[in-house]
Amino acid sequence: MRLFPARPPAPHSMRILFALLAIPALAALGVVSRAALREPTVNPHGAFKDDCSLCHGAAAWKPAKISAKFDHSKYGFKLDGAHASASCLGCHTSLEFKQGRTQCASCHEDVHRGEMGTDCARCHNARSFIDRAPMARAHQLTRFPLSGAHAALDCESCHPGAAQGHLQFVGTRADCSGCHMEQYRATTAPDHEAGQYPLACETCHSTIGWNRARFDHSRTQFPLTGAHRTTACQSCHGDNVYHGKNTACVSCHQGDYNGTTDPPHAAAAFPTTCANCHNTTNWQSSSFDHSATSFPLTGAHRTLACQSCHGDGVYHGKSTACISCHQTDFNQTNDPPHGPAGFSTTCTTCHTTSSWGGALFNHSATSFPLTGAHVALACQSCHADGVYHGKNTACVSCHQTDYNGTTNPGHAAATFPTTCESCHGTATWLGATFDHDGPYFPIYSGRHNGTWSACTTCHTSSNSYAVFTCFTCHPHDDKTGTDGHHSGVSGYSYSSPACYSCHPRGRAG
């Protein structure tokens, strides 16, 4: 029996009013018992109150149908992802909605058993509980950010299931050996375990792959350079020694050392400090720094082959005297002849390392420095007699002919002294000057300067320059008159020496 004509559902307040007006009528018809009228209606949702029409319809109270207008976020829990399609009873096991809890663990079993705390959203999202993306992002905030091959691994690869009471995530070892000890022991090239390699795998390996290892040798006490950079590890570590490995070159290059014959290293007792001559580019292109020895190479010595000087096989204690290599040059030199002349074998006195020829002797270092015309003379001009040591340095020893041939004045006839330097200089034999003014009589100054043309003007005897006359220029023919002027003068005589002795005015000019 229809009690009311069909009409659209009234608003909630109107429905309540209709219900109150209908109760007496229903009671009179016997449809509702009076006892029922006394019993209050109990809300199955407890303290939850909202418009019933958001979930229920007028046609039937059950099943409830959630309206699109229902906003679950108003109650502190927004429905996202999988939550939006979940049934109400999936989360609300009781119709007392206020009893619903928003913690994930209230609906989802905590497989981590409290290890990770109660905030599941750090790793999970509402779209899917097993979505890896937020888990990976969360892992980047830990002490072990995922990179390379680690980022693609299943969580169980590093976090295997643990028995009840054991931790699965918290406290997991972050060092490589915690997961890679099996690979460490299985690696044979090189053998990590036998070589006592450190367990700090990241020193050589990356997270991209175990087999793509790279060891940074530059961080050791033996950085790799040259050909060492491309050498296989086993070339030096074939003995499986890695820690405390001998870094001396000869520890790997003993065979090269023994096999080298130019020069023969072993026979010559070369030091085994190979780096003195060799570099890491290759063994053959060696260069010895002779400047670090007591005999630095200069000039033509720099381009000589080692055997030129060390053909005798002597390297240590080798004589550095020039003559030890240049004895033949010394013996065969004829300009001048070194051997017969008794030259010193200290070749550096005259020769340089540029060439044996073109020697220059520093005559200024001797007791007879060369000046004037002597500088340009050939050695043989003075040393044609082959005498070099103890050579007479008197001028006349070379200039006897010049002395004998000079006639103005005639040196030999006048028995001039052979101390040529008294009048002559080294510029030229001619143009000699005699110091007549100082010790004798002023003829280059005063009134006599320019009044004579030759020494014979006064010195009339070519055999003796001690003899002179004043009467050539001062003819006192009146001897009687001159004698009269000198009457009473002690020591007077009518002679040039007497005039010279009494007329100092003549000296002064």
Short mmCIF file of C-alpha atoms in Angstrom, two decimals:
data_model
loop_
_atom_site.label_atom_id
_atom_site.label_comp_id
_atom_site.label_asym_id
_atom_site.label_seq_id
_atom_site.Cartn_x
_atom_site.Cartn_y
_atom_site.Cartn_z
CA MET A 1 0.00 0.00 0.00
CA ARG A 2 1.36 3.34 -1.09
CA LEU A 3 1.11 5.83 1.72
CA PHE A 4 2.35 8.81 -0.19
CA PRO A 5 2.28 9.64 -3.83
CA ALA A 6 5.64 9.31 -5.50
CA ARG A 7 7.56 12.55 -5.53
CA PRO A 8 11.14 13.67 -5.58
CA PRO A 9 13.05 13.23 -2.33
CA ALA A 10 12.49 16.17 -0.01
CA PRO A 11 15.31 17.90 1.69
CA HIS A 12 16.53 16.34 4.89
CA SER A 13 14.70 18.83 7.13
CA MET A 14 11.44 18.35 5.24
CA ARG A 15 11.75 14.58 5.52
CA ILE A 16 12.06 14.84 9.24
CA LEU A 17 8.94 17.07 9.40
CA PHE A 18 6.98 14.63 7.26
CA ALA A 19 8.06 11.77 9.45
CA LEU A 20 6.86 13.53 12.58
CA LEU A 21 3.43 14.35 11.04
CA ALA A 22 3.04 10.82 9.75
CA ILE A 23 3.67 9.04 13.01
CA PRO A 24 0.24 9.69 14.62
CA ALA A 25 -1.54 8.67 11.45
CA LEU A 26 0.47 5.51 11.15
CA ALA A 27 -0.16 4.74 14.77
CA ALA A 28 -3.97 5.15 14.30
CA LEU A 29 -3.87 2.73 11.40
CA GLY A 30 -1.92 0.24 13.52
CA VAL A 31 1.07 0.33 11.23
CA VAL A 32 3.37 1.59 13.98
CA SER A 33 3.01 0.36 17.44
CA ARG A 34 2.84 2.79 20.22
CA ALA A 35 5.82 1.09 21.81
CA ALA A 36 7.79 1.88 18.68
CA LEU A 37 6.75 5.45 18.91
CA ARG A 38 8.34 5.60 22.31
CA GLU A 39 11.70 4.09 21.11
CA PRO A 40 14.20 6.69 19.62
CA THR A 41 15.86 5.96 16.25
CA VAL A 42 19.56 5.00 16.67
CA ASN A 43 22.08 6.34 14.07
CA PRO A 44 24.24 3.36 12.99
CA HIS A 45 27.11 5.74 12.22
CA GLY A 46 27.39 6.94 15.77
CA ALA A 47 28.56 10.51 16.15
CA PHE A 48 29.06 10.94 12.42
CA LYS A 49 26.53 13.40 11.07
CA ASP A 50 26.08 14.59 7.55
CA ASP A 51 23.43 14.61 4.84
CA CYS A 52 22.25 11.00 4.48
CA SER A 53 21.50 11.57 0.82
CA LEU A 54 25.25 11.70 0.17
CA CYS A 55 25.27 7.95 0.63
CA HIS A 56 21.65 6.74 0.77
CA GLY A 57 18.71 7.08 -1.57
CA ALA A 58 14.94 7.32 -0.99
CA ALA A 59 14.25 4.22 -3.01
CA ALA A 60 16.23 1.99 -0.71
CA TRP A 61 18.42 2.53 2.25
CA LYS A 62 20.66 -0.30 1.19
CA PRO A 63 22.88 -0.67 -0.66
CA ALA A 64 24.45 2.71 0.02
CA LYS A 65 25.73 4.57 -2.98
CA ILE A 66 28.35 7.25 -2.45
CA SER A 67 27.48 10.50 -4.16
CA ALA A 68 30.10 12.33 -6.16
CA LYS A 69 29.44 15.26 -3.86
CA PHE A 70 30.82 13.38 -0.87
CA ASP A 71 34.21 14.94 0.06
CA HIS A 72 36.18 12.49 2.17
CA SER A 73 39.02 14.99 2.59
CA LYS A 74 36.75 17.05 4.90
CA TYR A 75 37.29 14.33 7.47
CA GLY A 76 41.10 14.45 7.39
CA PHE A 77 41.87 11.77 4.79
CA LYS A 78 41.78 12.54 1.10
CA LEU A 79 41.02 9.58 -1.11
CA ASP A 80 43.73 9.29 -3.78
CA GLY A 81 44.90 6.54 -6.07
CA ALA A 82 43.75 3.10 -5.03
CA HIS A 83 41.98 4.55 -2.01
CA ALA A 84 39.46 6.29 -4.30
CA SER A 85 38.24 2.93 -5.64
CA ALA A 86 38.30 1.04 -2.35
CA SER A 87 35.00 0.07 -0.69
CA CYS A 88 34.03 1.92 2.45
CA LEU A 89 34.03 -1.31 4.45
CA GLY A 90 37.55 -1.98 3.22
CA CYS A 91 38.74 0.66 5.64
CA HIS A 92 35.68 1.15 7.89
CA THR A 93 35.14 -2.30 9.40
CA SER A 94 32.68 -0.58 11.78
CA LEU A 95 29.85 1.76 10.76
CA GLU A 96 31.09 4.00 13.51
CA PHE A 97 33.01 6.14 11.01
CA LYS A 98 34.54 8.28 13.71
CA GLN A 99 36.40 5.17 14.86
CA GLY A 100 38.26 5.02 11.57
CA ARG A 101 42.03 5.57 11.81
CA THR A 102 44.18 7.28 9.21
CA GLN A 103 47.41 5.44 9.94
CA CYS A 104 48.47 3.18 7.08
CA ALA A 105 49.18 0.31 9.45
CA SER A 106 45.50 0.33 10.55
CA CYS A 107 44.64 -1.12 7.12
CA HIS A 108 47.95 -2.36 5.77
CA GLU A 109 50.04 -5.00 7.47
CA ASP A 110 53.44 -3.57 8.45
CA VAL A 111 55.76 -6.12 6.89
CA HIS A 112 58.66 -4.08 8.24
CA ARG A 113 57.51 -4.78 11.78
CA GLY A 114 57.99 -1.20 12.90
CA GLU A 115 61.58 -0.90 11.58
CA MET A 116 60.74 1.93 9.26
CA GLY A 117 58.39 3.86 11.55
CA THR A 118 54.68 4.56 10.96
CA ASP A 119 55.01 7.04 8.08
CA CYS A 120 54.50 4.66 5.14
CA ALA A 121 54.26 7.62 2.76
CA ARG A 122 58.04 8.02 2.91
CA CYS A 123 58.32 5.02 0.59
CA HIS A 124 54.79 4.18 -0.56
CA ASN A 125 52.02 6.13 -2.28
CA ALA A 126 48.28 5.71 -2.60
CA ARG A 127 48.47 4.64 -6.24
CA SER A 128 50.16 1.32 -5.44
CA PHE A 129 51.69 0.03 -2.27
CA ILE A 130 54.51 -1.62 -4.23
CA ASP A 131 55.36 1.34 -6.49
CA ARG A 132 59.22 1.50 -6.58
CA ALA A 133 59.51 5.19 -7.54
CA PRO A 134 58.94 6.71 -4.07
CA MET A 135 60.97 3.91 -2.51
CA ALA A 136 63.93 4.79 -4.75
CA ARG A 137 63.55 8.49 -4.00
CA ALA A 138 63.46 7.79 -0.30
CA HIS A 139 66.62 5.68 -0.63
CA GLN A 140 68.51 8.67 -1.99
CA LEU A 141 68.11 10.35 1.40
CA THR A 142 69.82 7.51 3.23
CA ARG A 143 73.55 6.97 3.79
CA PHE A 144 73.58 4.74 0.70
CA PRO A 145 72.05 6.56 -2.32
CA LEU A 146 71.32 4.17 -5.18
CA SER A 147 73.26 4.61 -8.43
CA GLY A 148 74.22 2.52 -11.44
CA ALA A 149 73.18 -1.11 -11.27
CA HIS A 150 72.03 -0.66 -7.67
CA ALA A 151 69.13 1.50 -8.83
CA ALA A 152 67.69 -1.36 -10.90
CA LEU A 153 67.92 -4.04 -8.20
CA ASP A 154 64.95 -5.47 -6.32
CA CYS A 155 64.88 -4.43 -2.70
CA GLU A 156 65.25 -8.08 -1.66
CA SER A 157 68.65 -8.27 -3.40
CA CYS A 158 70.19 -6.26 -0.60
CA HIS A 159 67.42 -6.63 2.01
CA PRO A 160 66.58 -10.35 2.12
CA GLY A 161 63.76 -11.49 4.34
CA ALA A 162 64.67 -11.76 7.99
CA ALA A 163 63.30 -13.98 10.70
CA GLN A 164 60.90 -12.61 13.28
CA GLY A 165 62.74 -10.26 15.62
CA HIS A 166 65.54 -9.59 13.12
CA LEU A 167 65.98 -6.29 11.29
CA GLN A 168 65.73 -6.30 7.51
CA PHE A 169 66.37 -2.65 6.61
CA VAL A 170 67.72 -0.70 9.57
CA GLY A 171 71.41 -1.40 10.16
CA THR A 172 72.00 -2.95 6.73
CA ARG A 173 75.73 -2.74 5.92
CA ALA A 174 76.56 -0.01 3.41
CA ASP A 175 80.09 -1.25 2.63
CA CYS A 176 80.62 -3.11 -0.65
CA SER A 177 81.88 -6.27 1.00
CA GLY A 178 78.54 -6.63 2.75
CA CYS A 179 77.06 -7.79 -0.57
CA HIS A 180 80.05 -8.42 -2.86
CA MET A 181 82.29 -10.68 -0.83
CA GLU A 182 81.53 -13.55 -3.21
CA GLN A 183 82.73 -11.52 -6.23
CA TYR A 184 85.79 -10.40 -4.26
CA ARG A 185 86.83 -13.99 -3.59
CA ALA A 186 86.05 -15.16 -7.10
CA THR A 187 88.11 -12.49 -8.89
CA THR A 188 91.41 -13.93 -10.18
CA ALA A 189 92.76 -11.27 -12.53
CA PRO A 190 94.16 -10.05 -10.28
CA ASP A 191 93.53 -12.43 -7.41
CA HIS A 192 92.04 -10.12 -4.79
CA GLU A 193 92.15 -12.51 -1.89
CA ALA A 194 95.69 -13.78 -2.53
CA GLY A 195 96.90 -10.24 -3.10
CA GLN A 196 95.27 -9.10 0.13
CA TYR A 197 93.35 -6.40 -1.68
CA PRO A 198 91.52 -4.00 0.61
CA LEU A 199 87.76 -4.52 0.95
CA ALA A 200 87.11 -0.93 -0.09
CA CYS A 201 85.81 -2.07 -3.49
CA GLU A 202 84.90 1.46 -4.53
CA THR A 203 88.63 2.18 -4.88
CA CYS A 204 88.56 0.36 -8.24
CA HIS A 205 84.94 -0.60 -8.93
CA SER A 206 81.90 1.51 -9.69
CA THR A 207 78.20 0.76 -9.31
CA ILE A 208 77.84 0.32 -13.08
CA GLY A 209 79.34 -3.15 -13.11
CA TRP A 210 81.84 -5.28 -11.17
CA ASN A 211 83.95 -6.13 -14.23
CA ARG A 212 84.56 -2.54 -15.33
CA ALA A 213 87.16 -1.88 -12.63
CA ARG A 214 89.63 1.00 -12.79
CA PHE A 215 92.44 1.41 -10.25
CA ASP A 216 93.78 4.94 -9.75
CA HIS A 217 97.51 4.28 -9.50
CA SER A 218 98.21 8.00 -9.16
CA ARG A 219 96.97 7.83 -5.58
CA THR A 220 99.81 5.46 -4.69
CA GLN A 221 103.51 6.22 -4.18
CA PHE A 222 104.12 5.07 -7.78
CA PRO A 223 101.97 7.07 -10.24
CA LEU A 224 101.91 5.49 -13.70
CA THR A 225 103.36 7.52 -16.58
CA GLY A 226 104.41 6.84 -20.16
CA ALA A 227 104.35 3.18 -21.22
CA HIS A 228 103.49 2.13 -17.66
CA ARG A 229 99.96 3.51 -18.16
CA THR A 230 99.10 0.88 -20.81
CA THR A 231 100.89 -2.02 -19.17
CA ALA A 232 98.74 -4.86 -17.83
CA CYS A 233 98.66 -5.21 -14.05
CA GLN A 234 100.21 -8.68 -14.25
CA SER A 235 103.29 -7.30 -16.03
CA CYS A 236 104.45 -5.83 -12.74
CA HIS A 237 102.32 -7.77 -10.27
CA GLY A 238 102.73 -11.27 -11.70
CA ASP A 239 104.18 -12.24 -8.33
CA ASN A 240 100.82 -11.33 -6.72
CA VAL A 241 102.56 -8.71 -4.61
CA TYR A 242 100.56 -5.51 -4.44
CA HIS A 243 101.13 -4.13 -0.97
CA GLY A 244 104.75 -3.17 -0.29
CA LYS A 245 105.69 -3.82 -3.93
CA ASN A 246 109.28 -2.78 -4.72
CA THR A 247 109.12 0.37 -6.87
CA ALA A 248 112.79 0.35 -7.93
CA CYS A 249 113.04 0.23 -11.74
CA VAL A 250 115.43 -2.70 -11.68
CA SER A 251 112.86 -4.83 -9.86
CA CYS A 252 111.07 -5.07 -13.24
CA HIS A 253 113.86 -4.08 -15.64
CA GLN A 254 116.73 -6.32 -14.49
CA GLY A 255 116.60 -8.11 -17.85
CA ASP A 256 116.83 -4.82 -19.74
CA TYR A 257 119.73 -3.74 -17.54
CA ASN A 258 121.65 -6.99 -18.09
CA GLY A 259 120.97 -7.06 -21.83
CA THR A 260 122.09 -3.52 -22.64
CA THR A 261 125.50 -3.49 -24.36
CA ASP A 262 125.88 0.11 -25.55
CA PRO A 263 127.15 0.82 -23.03
CA PRO A 264 127.28 -2.51 -21.18
CA HIS A 265 125.53 -1.68 -17.95
CA ALA A 266 126.44 -4.75 -15.93
CA ALA A 267 130.09 -4.93 -17.06
CA ALA A 268 130.59 -1.22 -16.37
CA ALA A 269 128.95 -1.57 -12.96
CA PHE A 270 126.34 1.04 -13.80
CA PRO A 271 124.07 1.95 -10.89
CA THR A 272 120.65 0.33 -11.00
CA THR A 273 118.91 3.67 -10.55
CA CYS A 274 117.59 3.44 -14.10
CA ALA A 275 115.76 6.77 -13.85
CA ASN A 276 119.12 8.56 -14.07
CA CYS A 277 119.14 7.91 -17.82
CA HIS A 278 115.86 6.24 -18.78
CA ASN A 279 112.28 7.46 -18.77
CA THR A 280 108.95 5.67 -18.74
CA THR A 281 108.30 6.25 -22.46
CA ASN A 282 110.61 3.43 -23.52
CA TRP A 283 113.88 1.80 -22.49
CA GLN A 284 115.84 2.73 -25.65
CA SER A 285 115.51 6.54 -25.71
CA SER A 286 117.80 7.12 -22.77
CA SER A 287 119.74 10.26 -21.97
CA PHE A 288 122.40 10.64 -19.31
CA ASP A 289 122.66 14.01 -17.59
CA HIS A 290 126.43 14.47 -17.69
CA SER A 291 126.03 17.90 -16.08
CA ALA A 292 125.25 16.14 -12.82
CA THR A 293 128.77 14.67 -12.81
CA SER A 294 132.15 16.31 -12.16
CA PHE A 295 132.60 16.70 -15.94
CA PRO A 296 129.67 18.59 -17.54
CA LEU A 297 129.61 18.26 -21.33
CA THR A 298 130.01 21.44 -23.37
CA GLY A 299 130.71 22.31 -27.00
CA ALA A 300 131.61 19.38 -29.26
CA HIS A 301 131.56 17.02 -26.29
CA ARG A 302 127.76 17.24 -26.15
CA THR A 303 127.26 15.45 -29.48
CA LEU A 304 129.85 12.71 -29.01
CA ALA A 305 128.85 9.08 -28.62
CA CYS A 306 129.51 7.65 -25.17
CA GLN A 307 132.06 5.24 -26.64
CA SER A 308 134.19 8.13 -27.93
CA CYS A 309 135.39 8.72 -24.39
CA HIS A 310 134.38 5.50 -22.67
CA GLY A 311 135.62 3.04 -25.28
CA ASP A 312 137.88 1.62 -22.59
CA GLY A 313 134.82 0.56 -20.60
CA VAL A 314 135.72 2.89 -17.75
CA TYR A 315 132.83 5.01 -16.47
CA HIS A 316 133.38 5.31 -12.75
CA GLY A 317 136.59 7.11 -11.82
CA LYS A 318 137.22 8.05 -15.45
CA SER A 319 140.06 10.59 -15.83
CA THR A 320 138.68 14.00 -16.79
CA ALA A 321 142.06 15.40 -17.91
CA CYS A 322 141.89 16.54 -21.55
CA ILE A 323 145.04 14.65 -22.43
CA SER A 324 143.39 11.35 -21.46
CA CYS A 325 141.38 11.65 -24.70
CA HIS A 326 143.47 14.17 -26.68
CA GLN A 327 146.98 12.70 -26.44
CA THR A 328 147.08 12.13 -30.20
CA ASP A 329 145.94 15.71 -30.88
CA PHE A 330 148.63 16.97 -28.51
CA ASN A 331 151.38 14.92 -30.16
CA GLN A 332 150.44 15.80 -33.74
CA THR A 333 149.98 19.57 -33.37
CA ASN A 334 152.84 21.46 -35.16
CA ASP A 335 151.75 25.07 -34.82
CA PRO A 336 153.42 25.09 -32.44
CA PRO A 337 154.72 21.52 -31.84
CA HIS A 338 153.30 20.78 -28.41
CA GLY A 339 155.36 17.72 -27.54
CA PRO A 340 158.86 18.87 -28.53
CA ALA A 341 158.22 22.29 -27.05
CA GLY A 342 157.35 20.74 -23.72
CA PHE A 343 153.88 22.25 -23.62
CA SER A 344 151.76 21.61 -20.58
CA THR A 345 149.09 18.95 -21.01
CA THR A 346 146.48 21.20 -19.42
CA CYS A 347 144.88 21.70 -22.82
CA THR A 348 142.26 24.13 -21.49
CA THR A 349 144.97 26.77 -21.22
CA CYS A 350 144.65 27.34 -24.97
CA HIS A 351 141.90 25.09 -26.30
CA THR A 352 138.09 25.09 -25.83
CA THR A 353 135.56 22.29 -26.17
CA SER A 354 134.23 23.73 -29.43
CA SER A 355 137.16 22.38 -31.49
CA TRP A 356 140.84 21.48 -31.12
CA GLY A 357 141.82 24.03 -33.80
CA GLY A 358 141.62 27.76 -33.31
CA ALA A 359 143.41 27.67 -29.98
CA LEU A 360 144.11 30.93 -28.22
CA PHE A 361 146.90 31.31 -25.69
CA ASN A 362 146.41 33.96 -23.04
CA HIS A 363 149.86 35.55 -23.04
CA SER A 364 148.72 38.07 -20.45
CA ALA A 365 148.76 35.29 -17.89
CA THR A 366 152.52 34.96 -18.34
CA SER A 367 155.39 37.23 -17.28
CA PHE A 368 155.36 38.83 -20.75
CA PRO A 369 151.89 40.20 -21.62
CA LEU A 370 151.52 41.00 -25.32
CA THR A 371 150.83 44.61 -26.29
CA GLY A 372 150.97 46.72 -29.43
CA ALA A 373 152.32 44.95 -32.52
CA HIS A 374 153.15 41.89 -30.46
CA VAL A 375 149.44 41.02 -30.16
CA ALA A 376 149.03 40.23 -33.86
CA LEU A 377 152.26 38.30 -34.30
CA ALA A 378 152.28 34.57 -35.04
CA CYS A 379 153.74 32.46 -32.26
CA GLN A 380 156.61 31.43 -34.53
CA SER A 381 157.72 35.04 -34.88
CA CYS A 382 159.13 34.84 -31.38
CA HIS A 383 159.24 31.09 -30.75
CA ALA A 384 160.78 29.89 -34.01
CA ASP A 385 163.61 28.50 -31.91
CA GLY A 386 161.12 26.09 -30.32
CA VAL A 387 161.67 27.61 -26.91
CA TYR A 388 158.47 28.38 -24.97
CA HIS A 389 159.30 27.65 -21.39
CA GLY A 390 162.03 29.93 -20.01
CA LYS A 391 162.02 32.05 -23.13
CA ASN A 392 164.25 35.18 -22.83
CA THR A 393 161.93 38.21 -22.60
CA ALA A 394 164.62 40.87 -23.26
CA CYS A 395 163.73 42.97 -26.32
CA VAL A 396 167.11 42.45 -27.92
CA SER A 397 166.56 38.69 -27.94
CA CYS A 398 164.14 39.32 -30.82
CA HIS A 399 165.22 42.81 -31.95
CA GLN A 400 169.00 42.43 -32.23
CA THR A 401 168.81 43.03 -35.97
CA ASP A 402 166.74 46.18 -35.46
CA TYR A 403 169.28 47.38 -32.88
CA ASN A 404 172.27 46.74 -35.17
CA GLY A 405 170.61 48.31 -38.21
CA THR A 406 169.61 51.60 -36.65
CA THR A 407 171.95 54.44 -37.74
CA ASN A 408 170.18 57.57 -36.52
CA PRO A 409 171.61 57.33 -34.05
CA GLY A 410 173.86 54.34 -34.60
CA HIS A 411 172.97 52.14 -31.67
CA ALA A 412 175.76 49.61 -31.96
CA ALA A 413 178.50 52.14 -32.84
CA ALA A 414 177.48 54.38 -29.98
CA THR A 415 177.24 51.40 -27.67
CA PHE A 416 173.63 52.20 -26.78
CA PRO A 417 172.28 49.98 -24.01
CA THR A 418 170.13 47.03 -25.19
CA THR A 419 167.25 48.01 -22.93
CA CYS A 420 165.20 48.90 -25.98
CA GLU A 421 162.14 49.82 -23.95
CA SER A 422 163.98 52.96 -22.76
CA CYS A 423 163.18 54.58 -26.10
CA HIS A 424 160.97 52.19 -28.06
CA GLY A 425 157.37 51.04 -27.53
CA THR A 426 155.63 47.83 -28.72
CA ALA A 427 153.57 49.63 -31.34
CA THR A 428 156.52 49.99 -33.80
CA TRP A 429 160.36 50.08 -33.73
CA LEU A 430 160.42 53.44 -35.46
CA GLY A 431 159.35 56.67 -33.78
CA ALA A 432 161.43 56.06 -30.68
CA THR A 433 161.50 58.75 -28.01
CA PHE A 434 164.36 59.36 -25.60
CA ASP A 435 163.77 61.20 -22.32
CA HIS A 436 166.34 63.93 -22.91
CA ASP A 437 164.55 66.57 -20.87
CA GLY A 438 164.45 64.84 -17.50
CA PRO A 439 167.89 63.50 -16.75
CA TYR A 440 169.88 65.56 -19.31
CA PHE A 441 168.97 68.75 -21.16
CA PRO A 442 165.56 70.08 -22.25
CA ILE A 443 165.35 69.78 -26.03
CA TYR A 444 161.65 68.90 -26.35
CA SER A 445 160.58 71.94 -24.33
CA GLY A 446 161.81 75.49 -23.68
CA ARG A 447 163.88 77.52 -26.12
CA HIS A 448 165.60 74.49 -27.65
CA ASN A 449 162.35 72.84 -28.75
CA GLY A 450 162.32 72.77 -32.56
CA THR A 451 165.81 74.25 -32.98
CA TRP A 452 167.42 70.93 -33.88
CA SER A 453 166.67 68.33 -36.53
CA ALA A 454 168.88 65.38 -35.62
CA CYS A 455 170.78 64.05 -32.66
CA THR A 456 174.03 64.85 -34.54
CA THR A 457 173.27 68.58 -34.28
CA CYS A 458 174.74 68.44 -30.81
CA HIS A 459 176.33 64.98 -30.71
CA THR A 460 179.06 65.28 -33.30
CA SER A 461 180.78 61.99 -32.39
CA SER A 462 178.82 58.97 -33.62
CA ASN A 463 180.92 56.71 -31.43
CA SER A 464 180.02 58.43 -28.19
CA TYR A 465 176.92 60.42 -27.36
CA ALA A 466 178.61 61.52 -24.19
CA VAL A 467 180.46 63.99 -26.40
CA PHE A 468 178.43 67.05 -27.40
CA THR A 469 178.99 70.66 -28.46
CA CYS A 470 177.09 73.88 -27.84
CA PHE A 471 179.11 75.80 -30.40
CA THR A 472 177.12 74.43 -33.36
CA CYS A 473 174.35 76.83 -32.46
CA HIS A 474 176.25 79.18 -30.17
CA PRO A 475 179.56 79.93 -31.98
CA HIS A 476 181.60 81.95 -29.51
CA ASP A 477 184.39 82.75 -31.99
CA ASP A 478 185.59 85.60 -29.89
CA LYS A 479 187.40 83.37 -27.45
CA THR A 480 189.32 86.37 -26.12
CA GLY A 481 186.17 88.31 -25.47
CA THR A 482 184.46 85.26 -23.95
CA ASP A 483 187.42 84.61 -21.72
CA GLY A 484 187.29 88.23 -20.61
CA HIS A 485 183.64 87.94 -19.65
CA HIS A 486 184.47 84.96 -17.44
CA SER A 487 187.48 86.49 -15.73
CA GLY A 488 187.56 85.34 -12.16
CA VAL A 489 184.98 82.54 -12.69
CA SER A 490 186.20 79.48 -10.93
CA GLY A 491 186.55 76.41 -13.17
CA TYR A 492 185.89 78.35 -16.36
CA SER A 493 187.15 76.93 -19.61
CA TYR A 494 186.28 77.66 -23.19
CA SER A 495 184.40 74.29 -23.73
CA SER A 496 180.81 73.02 -24.16
CA PRO A 497 180.78 70.88 -20.99
CA ALA A 498 181.89 73.94 -18.99
CA CYS A 499 179.14 76.06 -20.55
CA TYR A 500 176.55 73.35 -19.74
CA SER A 501 177.66 73.15 -16.15
CA CYS A 502 177.32 76.86 -15.50
CA HIS A 503 174.32 77.83 -17.56
CA PRO A 504 171.27 76.35 -15.84
CA ARG A 505 169.16 78.80 -17.84
CA GLY A 506 169.82 76.66 -20.77
CA ARG A 507 168.29 73.68 -18.95
CA ALA A 508 165.19 75.59 -18.04
CA GLY A 509 164.93 76.91 -21.57
#
